[in-house]
Tab-separated table of N, CA and C in Angstrom:
chain	number	residue	atom	x	y	z
A	1	UNK	N	0.813	-1.236	0.155
A	1	UNK	CA	-0.203	0.074	0.123
A	1	UNK	C	0.933	1.338	-0.047
A	2	UNK	N	0.685	2.319	-0.748
A	2	UNK	CA	1.929	3.646	-1.086
A	2	UNK	C	1.127	4.392	0.234
A	3	UNK	N	2.283	5.057	0.454
A	3	UNK	CA	2.222	5.832	1.384
A	3	UNK	C	1.281	7.332	1.251
A	4	UNK	N	0.688	7.745	2.126
A	4	UNK	CA	-0.515	8.936	2.084
A	4	UNK	C	0.309	9.936	1.892
A	5	UNK	N	0.348	11.062	1.164
A	5	UNK	CA	1.169	12.452	0.981
A	5	UNK	C	0.453	12.971	1.851
A	6	UNK	N	1.213	13.376	2.759
A	6	UNK	CA	0.944	14.568	3.561
A	6	UNK	C	1.843	15.316	3.549
A	7	UNK	N	1.418	16.906	3.586
A	7	UNK	CA	2.840	18.022	3.763
A	7	UNK	C	2.871	18.596	5.301
A	8	UNK	N	3.713	17.600	5.895
A	8	UNK	CA	3.519	17.935	7.501
A	8	UNK	C	4.718	19.359	8.085
A	9	UNK	N	5.364	19.621	6.878
A	9	UNK	CA	5.962	20.493	7.719
A	9	UNK	C	6.149	21.815	6.555
A	10	UNK	N	5.776	22.570	6.957
A	10	UNK	CA	6.209	24.256	6.400
A	10	UNK	C	7.257	24.794	7.315
A	11	UNK	N	8.143	25.775	6.256
A	11	UNK	CA	9.394	26.504	6.739
A	11	UNK	C	9.541	27.337	5.890
A	12	UNK	N	9.829	28.609	6.529
A	12	UNK	CA	10.338	29.903	5.519
A	12	UNK	C	11.228	29.449	5.204
A	13	UNK	N	11.297	29.682	3.276
A	13	UNK	CA	12.301	29.504	2.700
A	13	UNK	C	12.410	30.600	1.552
A	14	UNK	N	13.747	31.301	1.137
A	14	UNK	CA	13.957	32.216	0.272
A	14	UNK	C	14.282	31.578	-1.087
A	15	UNK	N	14.168	31.830	-2.484
A	15	UNK	CA	14.759	31.110	-3.272
A	15	UNK	C	15.108	32.328	-4.450
A	16	UNK	N	16.217	31.884	-4.921
A	16	UNK	CA	16.262	32.897	-6.165
A	16	UNK	C	15.128	32.877	-7.507
A	17	UNK	N	15.627	34.056	-8.054
A	17	UNK	CA	14.473	33.676	-9.423
A	17	UNK	C	14.977	32.717	-10.154
A	18	UNK	N	15.928	32.369	-10.352
A	18	UNK	CA	16.393	31.223	-11.557
A	18	UNK	C	15.679	29.928	-10.678
A	19	UNK	N	16.004	29.641	-9.322
A	19	UNK	CA	15.811	28.686	-8.694
A	19	UNK	C	14.491	28.308	-8.902
A	20	UNK	N	13.314	29.710	-8.456
A	20	UNK	CA	12.229	29.353	-8.557
A	20	UNK	C	11.622	29.153	-10.013
A	21	UNK	N	12.223	29.903	-11.080
A	21	UNK	CA	11.656	29.218	-12.264
A	21	UNK	C	11.611	27.795	-12.922
A	22	UNK	N	13.082	27.458	-12.083
A	22	UNK	CA	13.462	25.867	-12.269
A	22	UNK	C	12.291	24.947	-11.741
A	23	UNK	N	12.273	25.548	-10.553
A	23	UNK	CA	11.294	24.760	-9.566
A	23	UNK	C	9.882	24.628	-10.816
A	24	UNK	N	9.302	25.820	-10.734
A	24	UNK	CA	8.108	26.036	-11.631
A	24	UNK	C	7.869	24.934	-12.835
A	25	UNK	N	8.962	24.902	-13.679
A	25	UNK	CA	9.393	24.282	-14.984
A	25	UNK	C	9.102	22.794	-14.769
A	26	UNK	N	9.846	22.248	-13.614
A	26	UNK	CA	9.862	20.779	-13.104
A	26	UNK	C	8.797	20.472	-13.043
A	27	UNK	N	8.202	21.195	-11.924
A	27	UNK	CA	6.819	20.606	-11.351
A	27	UNK	C	5.656	21.267	-12.406
A	28	UNK	N	5.652	21.768	-13.489
A	28	UNK	CA	4.708	21.855	-14.878
A	28	UNK	C	4.827	20.950	-15.748
A	29	UNK	N	6.178	20.175	-15.799
A	29	UNK	CA	6.723	19.322	-16.676
A	29	UNK	C	6.311	18.196	-15.705
A	30	UNK	N	6.228	18.080	-14.697
A	30	UNK	CA	5.665	16.860	-14.089
A	30	UNK	C	4.442	16.511	-14.067
A	31	UNK	N	3.564	17.742	-13.838
A	31	UNK	CA	2.254	17.634	-13.398
A	31	UNK	C	2.101	17.717	-12.054
A	32	UNK	N	3.193	18.500	-11.160
A	32	UNK	CA	2.913	18.392	-9.756
A	32	UNK	C	2.572	19.944	-9.411
A	33	UNK	N	2.499	20.230	-8.050
A	33	UNK	CA	2.054	21.356	-7.609
A	33	UNK	C	3.967	21.755	-7.249
A	34	UNK	N	3.923	23.025	-6.759
A	34	UNK	CA	5.516	23.329	-6.285
A	34	UNK	C	6.049	22.406	-5.047
A	35	UNK	N	4.875	22.812	-4.300
A	35	UNK	CA	5.459	21.626	-2.927
A	35	UNK	C	5.128	20.176	-3.070
A	36	UNK	N	4.602	20.012	-3.837
A	36	UNK	CA	4.810	18.444	-4.612
A	36	UNK	C	6.401	18.204	-5.192
A	37	UNK	N	6.318	18.828	-5.931
A	37	UNK	CA	8.064	18.787	-6.739
A	37	UNK	C	9.211	19.139	-5.578
A	38	UNK	N	8.531	19.872	-4.714
A	38	UNK	CA	10.208	19.922	-3.697
A	38	UNK	C	10.126	18.948	-2.645
A	39	UNK	N	8.990	17.991	-2.095
A	39	UNK	CA	8.697	16.911	-1.722
A	39	UNK	C	9.438	15.793	-2.334
A	40	UNK	N	9.233	15.693	-3.841
A	40	UNK	CA	9.372	14.642	-4.470
A	40	UNK	C	11.310	14.791	-4.595
A	41	UNK	N	11.925	16.053	-5.031
A	41	UNK	CA	13.308	16.306	-4.836
A	41	UNK	C	13.866	15.706	-3.862
A	42	UNK	N	13.253	16.244	-2.516
A	42	UNK	CA	14.219	15.823	-1.222
A	42	UNK	C	14.064	14.622	-0.699
A	43	UNK	N	12.918	13.949	-1.179
A	43	UNK	CA	12.404	12.200	-0.968
A	43	UNK	C	13.556	11.530	-1.764
A	44	UNK	N	13.912	12.146	-3.012
A	44	UNK	CA	14.736	11.402	-3.787
A	44	UNK	C	16.101	12.004	-4.280
A	45	UNK	N	16.401	12.754	-3.608
A	45	UNK	CA	17.800	13.509	-3.366
A	45	UNK	C	19.251	12.706	-4.173
A	46	UNK	N	19.398	11.457	-3.245
A	46	UNK	CA	20.014	10.873	-3.327
A	46	UNK	C	20.320	10.053	-5.175
A	47	UNK	N	18.946	9.551	-5.331
A	47	UNK	CA	18.661	8.787	-6.531
A	47	UNK	C	19.039	9.836	-7.717
A	48	UNK	N	18.597	10.882	-7.840
A	48	UNK	CA	18.621	11.749	-8.839
A	48	UNK	C	19.571	13.097	-8.932
A	49	UNK	N	20.707	12.718	-8.404
A	49	UNK	CA	21.939	13.771	-8.135
A	49	UNK	C	22.990	12.623	-8.554
A	50	UNK	N	23.842	13.253	-8.997
A	50	UNK	CA	25.228	12.762	-8.996
A	50	UNK	C	26.600	13.491	-7.911
A	51	UNK	N	26.927	12.667	-6.874
A	51	UNK	CA	27.559	12.839	-6.073
A	51	UNK	C	28.698	14.013	-6.554
A	52	UNK	N	29.364	13.671	-7.298
A	52	UNK	CA	30.505	14.542	-8.290
A	52	UNK	C	30.124	15.475	-8.649
A	53	UNK	N	29.052	15.832	-8.991
A	53	UNK	CA	28.512	17.129	-9.981
A	53	UNK	C	27.693	17.313	-9.190
A	54	UNK	N	27.178	17.291	-8.237
A	54	UNK	CA	26.752	18.018	-7.371
A	54	UNK	C	27.622	18.627	-6.272
A	55	UNK	N	28.936	17.910	-5.981
A	55	UNK	CA	30.044	18.698	-5.035
A	55	UNK	C	30.932	19.819	-5.763
A	56	UNK	N	30.689	19.296	-6.988
A	56	UNK	CA	31.600	20.468	-7.594
A	56	UNK	C	30.316	21.725	-7.890
A	57	UNK	N	29.158	21.146	-8.076
A	57	UNK	CA	28.177	22.790	-8.445
A	57	UNK	C	28.300	23.445	-7.042
A	58	UNK	N	28.101	22.907	-5.937
A	58	UNK	CA	28.089	23.310	-4.751
A	58	UNK	C	29.376	23.998	-4.195
A	59	UNK	N	30.763	23.922	-4.619
A	59	UNK	CA	31.557	24.448	-4.524
A	59	UNK	C	31.454	26.086	-5.174
A	60	UNK	N	31.169	25.781	-6.549
A	60	UNK	CA	30.565	26.836	-7.571
A	60	UNK	C	29.865	28.225	-6.854
A	61	UNK	N	28.291	27.447	-6.257
A	61	UNK	CA	27.387	28.080	-6.047
A	61	UNK	C	27.942	28.700	-4.368
A	62	UNK	N	28.976	28.054	-3.524
A	62	UNK	CA	29.444	29.027	-2.161
A	62	UNK	C	30.589	29.754	-2.592
A	63	UNK	N	31.190	29.575	-4.053
A	63	UNK	CA	32.328	30.216	-3.949
A	63	UNK	C	31.732	31.987	-4.605
A	64	UNK	N	30.276	31.916	-5.460
A	64	UNK	CA	29.798	33.160	-6.157
A	64	UNK	C	28.569	33.497	-4.961
A	65	UNK	N	28.541	32.932	-3.514
A	65	UNK	CA	27.295	33.669	-2.646
A	65	UNK	C	27.325	34.872	-2.529
A	66	UNK	N	28.140	35.213	-1.520
A	66	UNK	CA	28.411	36.456	-1.422
A	66	UNK	C	28.631	37.967	-2.317
A	67	UNK	N	28.985	37.873	-3.410
A	67	UNK	CA	28.589	38.330	-4.662
A	67	UNK	C	27.024	38.272	-5.102
A	68	UNK	N	26.408	37.381	-5.158
A	68	UNK	CA	25.148	37.352	-5.127
A	68	UNK	C	23.930	37.971	-4.614
A	69	UNK	N	24.804	37.737	-3.127
A	69	UNK	CA	23.717	38.368	-2.020
A	69	UNK	C	23.722	40.273	-2.359
A	70	UNK	N	24.635	40.641	-3.055
A	70	UNK	CA	24.686	42.302	-2.879
A	70	UNK	C	23.352	42.491	-3.695
């Protein structure tokens, strides 16, 4: 029997415009709401990411983070 989908946690979060556009695009293509799309991504993070590629992208993001805050 499949698990019931319940949104049990809400948290205030900020997202960049580029990130939000990507989330909306993914949700639209998958036929999900934005909340469902985020839940899917985080529940399946290990299965949908390449650990080496993720680490490299994270390093680039962290390097540019301060400049992006201005």
